[in-house]
Tab-separated table of C-alpha atoms in Angstrom:
chain	number	residue	atom	x	y	z
A	47	GLU	CA	12.286	-83.432	-116.249
A	48	THR	CA	12.469	-80.064	-117.794
A	49	GLY	CA	14.025	-81.472	-121.250
A	50	VAL	CA	17.287	-80.604	-120.812
A	51	THR	CA	19.963	-83.070	-120.212
A	52	GLN	CA	23.773	-82.694	-118.902
A	53	THR	CA	26.038	-85.283	-118.398
A	54	PRO	CA	28.052	-85.876	-116.058
A	55	ARG	CA	26.157	-84.736	-113.214
A	56	HIS	CA	29.325	-84.564	-110.926
A	57	LEU	CA	32.932	-84.374	-112.232
A	58	VAL	CA	36.503	-84.561	-110.456
A	59	MET	CA	39.506	-83.572	-112.345
A	60	GLY	CA	42.830	-82.714	-111.882
A	61	MET	CA	44.761	-79.207	-113.337
A	62	THR	CA	46.557	-80.995	-116.300
A	63	ASN	CA	43.392	-83.222	-117.135
A	64	LYS	CA	40.829	-82.303	-120.107
A	65	LYS	CA	37.499	-83.275	-120.391
A	66	SER	CA	33.846	-82.551	-121.519
A	67	LEU	CA	30.438	-81.299	-120.609
A	68	LYS	CA	27.462	-82.631	-122.317
A	69	CYS	CA	24.144	-80.891	-122.716
A	70	GLU	CA	21.290	-81.927	-124.676
A	71	GLN	CA	17.720	-80.694	-125.122
A	72	HIS	CA	14.524	-82.618	-126.358
A	73	LEU	CA	12.819	-79.308	-126.715
A	74	GLY	CA	13.262	-78.489	-130.395
A	75	HIS	CA	14.752	-75.153	-129.011
A	76	ASN	CA	17.155	-73.170	-131.085
A	77	ALA	CA	19.553	-71.424	-128.678
A	78	MET	CA	21.343	-72.815	-126.120
A	79	TYR	CA	23.443	-71.378	-122.824
A	80	TRP	CA	26.453	-71.890	-120.872
A	81	TYR	CA	25.856	-70.504	-117.054
A	82	LYS	CA	28.496	-71.060	-114.116
A	83	GLN	CA	26.861	-70.930	-110.481
A	84	SER	CA	30.138	-70.473	-108.004
A	85	ALA	CA	29.360	-70.745	-104.099
A	86	LYS	CA	27.672	-67.751	-102.781
A	87	LYS	CA	27.974	-65.743	-106.241
A	88	PRO	CA	24.796	-65.380	-108.682
A	89	LEU	CA	24.505	-67.263	-112.256
A	90	GLU	CA	27.020	-65.778	-114.352
A	91	LEU	CA	26.236	-66.478	-118.430
A	92	MET	CA	29.365	-67.847	-120.271
A	93	PHE	CA	28.319	-68.622	-123.724
A	94	VAL	CA	25.020	-68.233	-126.019
A	95	TYR	CA	24.347	-70.005	-129.196
A	96	SER	CA	21.934	-69.253	-131.727
A	97	LEU	CA	21.211	-71.625	-134.560
A	98	GLU	CA	25.160	-73.583	-133.649
A	99	GLU	CA	26.651	-69.640	-134.326
A	100	ARG	CA	28.039	-68.539	-130.925
A	101	VAL	CA	26.688	-65.131	-130.273
A	102	GLU	CA	28.144	-64.574	-127.125
A	103	ASN	CA	31.411	-65.116	-124.974
A	104	ASN	CA	31.002	-63.282	-121.916
A	105	SER	CA	34.332	-62.627	-121.558
A	106	VAL	CA	35.418	-66.172	-120.239
A	107	PRO	CA	38.807	-67.784	-119.966
A	108	SER	CA	40.095	-69.943	-123.072
A	109	ARG	CA	40.444	-72.812	-120.910
A	110	PHE	CA	36.862	-73.200	-120.991
A	111	SER	CA	35.688	-73.566	-124.813
A	112	PRO	CA	32.243	-74.659	-126.238
A	113	GLU	CA	31.032	-76.355	-128.901
A	114	CYS	CA	27.664	-76.588	-130.460
A	115	PRO	CA	27.628	-79.296	-133.492
A	116	ASN	CA	23.790	-78.966	-133.815
A	117	SER	CA	20.838	-77.081	-131.940
A	118	SER	CA	20.351	-79.856	-129.840
A	119	HIS	CA	23.899	-80.226	-128.271
A	120	LEU	CA	26.030	-78.326	-126.493
A	121	PHE	CA	29.491	-79.294	-125.026
A	122	LEU	CA	32.057	-77.243	-122.473
A	123	HIS	CA	35.650	-78.806	-123.015
A	124	LEU	CA	37.919	-78.100	-120.370
A	125	HIS	CA	41.349	-78.257	-120.146
A	126	THR	CA	44.039	-76.930	-117.349
A	127	LEU	CA	41.666	-75.541	-115.267
A	128	GLN	CA	42.455	-74.124	-111.871
A	129	PRO	CA	40.747	-74.917	-108.412
A	130	GLU	CA	38.924	-71.903	-108.372
A	131	ASP	CA	37.053	-73.138	-111.739
A	132	SER	CA	34.985	-75.540	-109.107
A	133	ALA	CA	31.654	-75.026	-109.385
A	134	LEU	CA	27.725	-75.990	-110.741
A	135	TYR	CA	27.483	-75.365	-114.354
A	136	LEU	CA	24.278	-75.018	-115.701
A	137	CYS	CA	23.461	-75.703	-119.462
A	138	ALA	CA	20.106	-74.086	-120.408
A	139	SER	CA	17.725	-73.290	-123.671
A	140	SER	CA	15.276	-71.286	-125.276
A	141	PRO	CA	13.183	-71.254	-128.431
A	142	ASP	CA	15.439	-68.417	-130.172
A	143	GLN	CA	17.776	-66.129	-129.135
A	144	ARG	CA	15.023	-63.390	-128.545
A	145	GLY	CA	13.610	-66.326	-125.587
A	146	ASN	CA	13.429	-64.947	-122.467
A	147	ILE	CA	11.851	-68.002	-120.482
A	148	GLN	CA	14.968	-70.200	-120.535
A	149	TYR	CA	14.721	-74.077	-119.655
A	150	PHE	CA	17.885	-75.777	-117.569
A	151	GLY	CA	19.383	-79.112	-117.209
A	152	ALA	CA	20.479	-80.297	-113.775
A	153	GLY	CA	23.621	-78.940	-114.019
A	154	THR	CA	27.310	-80.530	-113.693
A	155	ARG	CA	29.071	-80.839	-110.343
A	156	LEU	CA	32.802	-79.711	-111.034
A	157	SER	CA	35.943	-80.015	-108.613
A	158	VAL	CA	39.187	-79.311	-109.784
A	159	LEU	CA	42.198	-80.662	-107.577
B	344	ASP	CA	28.759	-55.106	-109.501
B	345	GLN	CA	25.629	-56.448	-109.318
B	346	GLN	CA	22.282	-55.477	-111.317
B	347	VAL	CA	20.086	-57.875	-109.464
B	348	LYS	CA	20.266	-57.892	-105.686
B	349	GLN	CA	18.418	-60.066	-103.347
B	350	ASN	CA	19.033	-58.900	-100.132
B	351	SER	CA	17.608	-62.215	-97.843
B	352	PRO	CA	19.681	-65.122	-98.448
B	353	SER	CA	16.758	-66.566	-96.302
B	354	LEU	CA	13.460	-66.886	-94.967
B	355	SER	CA	11.445	-68.883	-92.754
B	356	VAL	CA	7.629	-68.724	-93.475
B	357	GLN	CA	4.932	-70.630	-91.940
B	358	GLU	CA	2.572	-73.111	-93.950
B	359	GLY	CA	-0.582	-71.780	-94.582
B	360	ARG	CA	1.123	-67.928	-94.542
B	361	ILE	CA	2.347	-65.844	-97.026
B	362	SER	CA	5.657	-65.836	-98.498
B	363	ILE	CA	6.991	-62.517	-99.844
B	364	LEU	CA	10.620	-62.626	-101.350
B	365	ASN	CA	12.016	-59.090	-102.747
B	366	CYS	CA	14.452	-58.282	-105.395
B	367	ASP	CA	15.930	-55.019	-106.370
B	368	TYR	CA	17.730	-54.250	-109.835
B	369	THR	CA	20.175	-51.314	-110.740
B	370	ASN	CA	19.684	-51.570	-114.677
B	371	SER	CA	16.777	-49.683	-116.173
B	372	MET	CA	17.152	-51.368	-119.462
B	373	PHE	CA	15.953	-54.398	-118.053
B	374	ASP	CA	12.094	-55.088	-119.222
B	375	TYR	CA	11.525	-58.760	-118.320
B	376	PHE	CA	11.902	-59.970	-115.625
B	377	LEU	CA	11.448	-63.815	-114.210
B	378	TRP	CA	11.143	-65.836	-110.784
B	379	TYR	CA	12.947	-69.366	-111.194
B	380	LYS	CA	12.681	-71.668	-108.569
B	381	LYS	CA	15.511	-74.615	-107.202
B	382	TYR	CA	15.505	-77.646	-105.202
B	383	PRO	CA	19.063	-79.109	-104.387
B	384	ALA	CA	20.634	-81.474	-106.936
B	385	GLU	CA	18.201	-79.790	-109.752
B	386	GLY	CA	18.164	-77.328	-112.316
B	387	PRO	CA	16.551	-73.898	-111.294
B	388	THR	CA	13.170	-74.296	-113.303
B	389	PHE	CA	10.785	-71.271	-114.277
B	390	LEU	CA	7.731	-69.830	-112.331
B	391	ILE	CA	6.613	-66.858	-112.544
B	392	SER	CA	7.601	-63.757	-115.256
B	393	ILE	CA	6.719	-60.270	-115.578
B	394	SER	CA	6.947	-57.903	-118.520
B	395	SER	CA	7.744	-54.596	-117.790
B	396	ILE	CA	4.735	-52.874	-119.508
B	397	LYS	CA	2.629	-54.564	-116.496
B	398	ASP	CA	2.685	-54.573	-112.710
B	399	LYS	CA	1.278	-57.705	-112.107
B	400	ASN	CA	1.261	-61.035	-112.924
B	401	GLU	CA	-0.654	-63.845	-110.981
B	402	ASP	CA	-0.676	-67.656	-111.384
B	403	GLY	CA	-2.564	-69.723	-109.338
B	404	ARG	CA	-0.625	-69.480	-105.891
B	405	PHE	CA	1.781	-67.103	-107.362
B	406	THR	CA	1.928	-63.694	-107.902
B	407	VAL	CA	5.018	-60.910	-109.052
B	408	PHE	CA	4.430	-57.806	-108.818
B	409	LEU	CA	7.002	-54.887	-110.253
B	410	ASN	CA	7.782	-51.462	-109.271
B	411	LYS	CA	9.185	-50.006	-111.966
B	412	SER	CA	9.938	-46.603	-110.496
B	413	ALA	CA	11.842	-48.122	-107.230
B	414	LYS	CA	13.217	-51.189	-109.385
B	415	HIS	CA	11.980	-53.475	-107.159
B	416	LEU	CA	9.510	-56.759	-107.629
B	417	SER	CA	8.390	-59.044	-105.121
B	418	LEU	CA	7.322	-62.804	-105.346
B	419	HIS	CA	4.126	-63.711	-102.920
B	420	ILE	CA	3.660	-67.028	-102.519
B	421	VAL	CA	-0.158	-67.637	-100.792
B	422	PRO	CA	-0.897	-69.814	-99.273
B	423	SER	CA	2.477	-71.257	-98.347
B	424	GLN	CA	3.603	-75.002	-98.794
B	425	PRO	CA	5.819	-77.322	-97.838
B	426	GLY	CA	6.651	-78.349	-100.995
B	427	ASP	CA	7.911	-74.514	-101.806
B	428	SER	CA	10.831	-75.111	-99.586
B	429	ALA	CA	13.326	-74.430	-102.246
B	430	VAL	CA	16.330	-71.287	-102.893
B	431	TYR	CA	14.552	-69.034	-104.959
B	432	PHE	CA	16.287	-66.600	-108.314
B	433	CYS	CA	14.967	-63.635	-109.374
B	434	ALA	CA	16.704	-62.785	-112.925
B	435	ALA	CA	16.119	-59.957	-115.486
B	436	ALA	CA	16.632	-59.909	-119.214
B	437	MET	CA	16.872	-56.788	-121.274
B	438	GLY	CA	15.894	-56.297	-125.589
B	439	GLY	CA	14.368	-59.990	-125.543
B	440	GLY	CA	17.039	-61.663	-123.375
B	441	GLY	CA	18.807	-63.666	-125.766
B	442	ALA	CA	22.340	-62.754	-126.635
B	443	ASP	CA	22.814	-61.184	-122.769
B	444	GLY	CA	21.383	-63.944	-121.233
B	445	LEU	CA	19.493	-63.724	-118.209
B	446	THR	CA	21.145	-61.785	-114.932
B	447	PHE	CA	20.405	-63.600	-111.742
B	448	GLY	CA	20.434	-62.629	-108.289
B	449	LYS	CA	21.881	-64.496	-105.628
B	450	GLY	CA	18.792	-66.594	-104.472
B	451	THR	CA	16.723	-66.362	-101.261
B	452	HIS	CA	16.277	-70.053	-99.624
B	453	LEU	CA	12.852	-70.109	-98.106
B	454	ILE	CA	11.784	-72.567	-95.620
B	455	ILE	CA	7.812	-73.711	-95.030
B	456	GLN	CA	7.690	-74.463	-91.424
B	457	PRO	CA	4.971	-76.545	-90.205
């Protein structure tokens, strides 16, 4: 148990659906991250939040919309996704924005049909 | 273009022997390196790290070596145990990580054979 919880663990959605991924950390950290892991590719950083403020958007398409209402919660809102968006989405947190050691959740396995 | 490369997708080692996982990087701005371990259906868990001011860091059975001139690091596990079977990711950070996140390699699947 890493202290970072992601729900749901699995999600299947159509291209016209709207869904949200949720991440919650119980570590008292101030920075949170979304990563994407596609098949046979390394983890790719999507978004970084520090003290609820977005500090990095790594050229992610607008069909992915993050939200950080407080330092313990992070959401990834999904709408009109494409089949190539099917991947494992991982949330991580670190004590602060300069934190090198990040703690990961188990991920949400997303399939877009 | 991949900045962190793990060229061996898989590695098979006999139980009790030494496992050596390799990682190469291209960005000389990286100054902090980490190894993560991942079991199926779980997220990556932090294993060990090393700052660029050091060339070796040891934690129990795990030792990470850094060769800055060669832009190469390796993870040694000795002795290897069945529970070490997992995917190992090398990751790098620059200037305190944070806003740039971590840059990961594709991972090496380590299989410990009894």
